[in-house]
Tab-separated table of C-alpha atoms and ligand atoms in Angstrom:
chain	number	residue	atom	x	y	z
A	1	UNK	CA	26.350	24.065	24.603
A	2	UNK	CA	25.080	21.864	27.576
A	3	UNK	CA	21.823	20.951	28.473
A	4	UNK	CA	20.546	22.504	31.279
A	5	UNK	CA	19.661	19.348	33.701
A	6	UNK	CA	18.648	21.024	36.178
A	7	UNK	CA	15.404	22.692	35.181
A	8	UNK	CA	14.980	19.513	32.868
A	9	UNK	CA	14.609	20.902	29.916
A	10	UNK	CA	16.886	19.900	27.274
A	11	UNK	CA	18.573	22.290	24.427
A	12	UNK	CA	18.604	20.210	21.665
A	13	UNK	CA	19.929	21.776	18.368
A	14	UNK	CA	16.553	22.366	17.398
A	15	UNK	CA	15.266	24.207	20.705
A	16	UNK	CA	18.093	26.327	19.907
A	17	UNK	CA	17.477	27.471	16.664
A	18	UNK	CA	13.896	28.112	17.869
A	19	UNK	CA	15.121	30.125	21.067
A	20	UNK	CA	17.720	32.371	19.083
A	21	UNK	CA	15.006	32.793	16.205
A	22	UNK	CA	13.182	34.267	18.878
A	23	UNK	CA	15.535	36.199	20.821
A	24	UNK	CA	14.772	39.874	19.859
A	25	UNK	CA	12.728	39.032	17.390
A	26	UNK	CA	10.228	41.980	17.507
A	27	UNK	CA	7.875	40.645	14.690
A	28	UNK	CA	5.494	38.978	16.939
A	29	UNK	CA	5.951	35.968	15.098
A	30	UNK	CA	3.344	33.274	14.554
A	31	UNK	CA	3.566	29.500	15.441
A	32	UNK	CA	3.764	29.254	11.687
A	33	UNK	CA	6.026	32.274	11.319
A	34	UNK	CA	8.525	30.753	13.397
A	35	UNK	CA	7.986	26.884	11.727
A	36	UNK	CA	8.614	28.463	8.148
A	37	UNK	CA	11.611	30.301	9.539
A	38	UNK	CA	12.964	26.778	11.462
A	39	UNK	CA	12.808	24.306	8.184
A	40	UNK	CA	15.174	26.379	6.503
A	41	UNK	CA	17.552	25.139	8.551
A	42	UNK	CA	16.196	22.003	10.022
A	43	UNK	CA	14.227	20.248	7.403
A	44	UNK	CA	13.549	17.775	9.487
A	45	UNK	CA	11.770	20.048	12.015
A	46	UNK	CA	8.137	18.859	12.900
A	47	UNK	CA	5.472	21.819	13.606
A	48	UNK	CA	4.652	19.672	17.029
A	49	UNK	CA	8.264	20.668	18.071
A	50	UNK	CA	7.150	24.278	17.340
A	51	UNK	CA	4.318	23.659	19.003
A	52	UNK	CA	5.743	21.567	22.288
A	53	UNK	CA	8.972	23.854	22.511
A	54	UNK	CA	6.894	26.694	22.505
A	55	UNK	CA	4.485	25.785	25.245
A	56	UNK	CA	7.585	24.491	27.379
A	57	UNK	CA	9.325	28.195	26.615
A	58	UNK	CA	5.809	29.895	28.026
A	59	UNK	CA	5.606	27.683	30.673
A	60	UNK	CA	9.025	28.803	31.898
A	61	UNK	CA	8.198	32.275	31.423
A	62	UNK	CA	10.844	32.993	28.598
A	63	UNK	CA	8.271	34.234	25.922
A	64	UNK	CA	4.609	35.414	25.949
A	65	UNK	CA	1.828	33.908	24.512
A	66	UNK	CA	-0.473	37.145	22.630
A	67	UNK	CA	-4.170	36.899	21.657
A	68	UNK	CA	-3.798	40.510	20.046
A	69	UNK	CA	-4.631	38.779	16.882
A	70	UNK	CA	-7.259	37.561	17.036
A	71	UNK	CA	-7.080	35.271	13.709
A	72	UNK	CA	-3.823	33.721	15.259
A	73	UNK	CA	-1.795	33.491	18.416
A	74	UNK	CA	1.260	35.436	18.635
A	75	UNK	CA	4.426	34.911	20.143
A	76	UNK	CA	6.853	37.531	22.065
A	77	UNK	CA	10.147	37.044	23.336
A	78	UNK	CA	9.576	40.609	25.454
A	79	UNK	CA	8.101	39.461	28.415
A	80	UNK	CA	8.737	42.438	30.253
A	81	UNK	CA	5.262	44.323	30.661
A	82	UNK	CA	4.377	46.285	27.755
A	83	UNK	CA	1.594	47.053	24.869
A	84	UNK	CA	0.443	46.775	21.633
A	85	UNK	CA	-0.585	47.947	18.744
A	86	UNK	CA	-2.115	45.938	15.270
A	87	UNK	CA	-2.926	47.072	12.120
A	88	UNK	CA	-6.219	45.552	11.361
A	89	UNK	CA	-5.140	45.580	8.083
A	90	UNK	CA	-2.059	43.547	7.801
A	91	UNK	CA	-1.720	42.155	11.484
A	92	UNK	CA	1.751	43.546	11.804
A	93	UNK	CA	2.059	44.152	16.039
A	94	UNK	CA	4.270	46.877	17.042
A	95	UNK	CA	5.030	46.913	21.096
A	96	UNK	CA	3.957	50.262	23.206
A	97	UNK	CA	5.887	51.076	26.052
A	98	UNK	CA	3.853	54.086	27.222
A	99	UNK	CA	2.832	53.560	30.749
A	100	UNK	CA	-1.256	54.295	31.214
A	101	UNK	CA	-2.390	54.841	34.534
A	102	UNK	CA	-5.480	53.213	35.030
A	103	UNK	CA	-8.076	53.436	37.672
A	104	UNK	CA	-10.205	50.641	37.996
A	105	UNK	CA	-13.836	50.927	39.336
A	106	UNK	CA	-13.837	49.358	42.968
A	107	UNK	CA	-16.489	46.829	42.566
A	108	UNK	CA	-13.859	45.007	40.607
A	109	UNK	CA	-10.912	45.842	42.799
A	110	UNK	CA	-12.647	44.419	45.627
A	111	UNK	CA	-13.362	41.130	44.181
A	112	UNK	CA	-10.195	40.762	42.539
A	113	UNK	CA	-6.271	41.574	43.277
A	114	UNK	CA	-5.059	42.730	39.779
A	115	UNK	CA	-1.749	41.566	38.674
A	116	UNK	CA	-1.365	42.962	35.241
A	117	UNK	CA	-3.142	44.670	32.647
A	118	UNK	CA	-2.169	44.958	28.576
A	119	UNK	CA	-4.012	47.442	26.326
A	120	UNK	CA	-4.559	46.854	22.827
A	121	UNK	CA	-4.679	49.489	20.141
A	122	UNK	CA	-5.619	48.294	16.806
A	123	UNK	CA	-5.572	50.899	13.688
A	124	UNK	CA	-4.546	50.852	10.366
A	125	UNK	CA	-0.346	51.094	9.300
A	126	UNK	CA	0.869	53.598	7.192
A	127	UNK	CA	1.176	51.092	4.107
A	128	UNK	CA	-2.365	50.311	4.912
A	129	UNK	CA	-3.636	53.165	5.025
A	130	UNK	CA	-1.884	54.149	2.069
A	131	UNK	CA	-3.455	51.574	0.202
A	132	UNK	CA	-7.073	52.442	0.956
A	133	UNK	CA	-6.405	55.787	0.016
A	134	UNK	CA	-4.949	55.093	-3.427
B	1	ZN	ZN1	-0.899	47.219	7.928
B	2	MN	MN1	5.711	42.963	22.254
C-alpha cells in the first residue's frame, strides 16, 4: 500500500489497522473501543495515535465525531447524513435513516443559514428493558 503524498497524510501500518477497524464498523465505537480493539494487533500502539489518527481522519471528513453520548465521544465511519438512537441504558447507538422534515421557526432561519441537523432519540434496548422488567 502507498502513502498517499499528496494529501500528506501518511498510511502507516497502524493508520491502517485503525481505518479498516473502522470501515463499516456500525458500533459507534469509542476512542477506547477502537484502542482496545488496535493493541491486539499492535501492542505497541499508543492511545495518542488513536487519538491523533482520529482527529486527522475527522479533519478529512472520513469519519464523524458524535456527542450522542454524552459520557463519551463516539466515533462513525457513516458520514453520510443520518440519526440516532441510544439506549440510556447500555449506550449502544443504532443509526436512523428516516428522513424528518423539519420546519424551523424564522427568527432562527433569518439569523442563521442551516447546514445540517441530527436528531437524537434516546430510549431503553430491548435487553434493557428486559432487565428492568425482570
Ligand atoms: Zn441497552
Ligand atoms: Mn451512525
Amino acid at each position: 500500500m502507498k502513502n498517499n503524498k499528496r494529501s500528506g497524510f501518511k498510511l502507516t501500518p497502524q493508520r491502517l489497522a485503525i481505518l479498516k477497524f473502522l470501515e463499516g464498523n456500525k458500533e459507534h465505537p469509542s476512542v477506547d473501543q477502537i484502542y482496545k480493539g488496535m493493541i491486539k494487533k499492535f501492542p505497541t500502539m499508543s492511545l495518542a495515535t488513536v487519538y491523533n489518527t482520529l482527529d486527522t481522519l475527522k479533519k478529512r471528513g472520513q469519519v464523524k465525531e458524535l456527542n450522542v453520548d454524552p459520557s463519551k465521544k463516539r466515533f462513525d465511519p457513516n458520514t453520510e447524513v443520518h440519526h440516532h438512537i441510544i439506549c440510556v441504558g447500555c449506550q449502544k447507538i443504532l443509526d436512523v435513516h428516516n428522513e424528518f422534515p423539519l420546519d424551523p421557526p424564522k427568527i432562527e432561519t433569518e439569523e442563521f443559514e442551516i447546514i445540517g441537523s441530527h436528531i437524537e432519540f434516546y430510549g431503553l434496548c430491548s435487553k434493557c428493558k428486559n432487565k428492568k422488567e425482570t
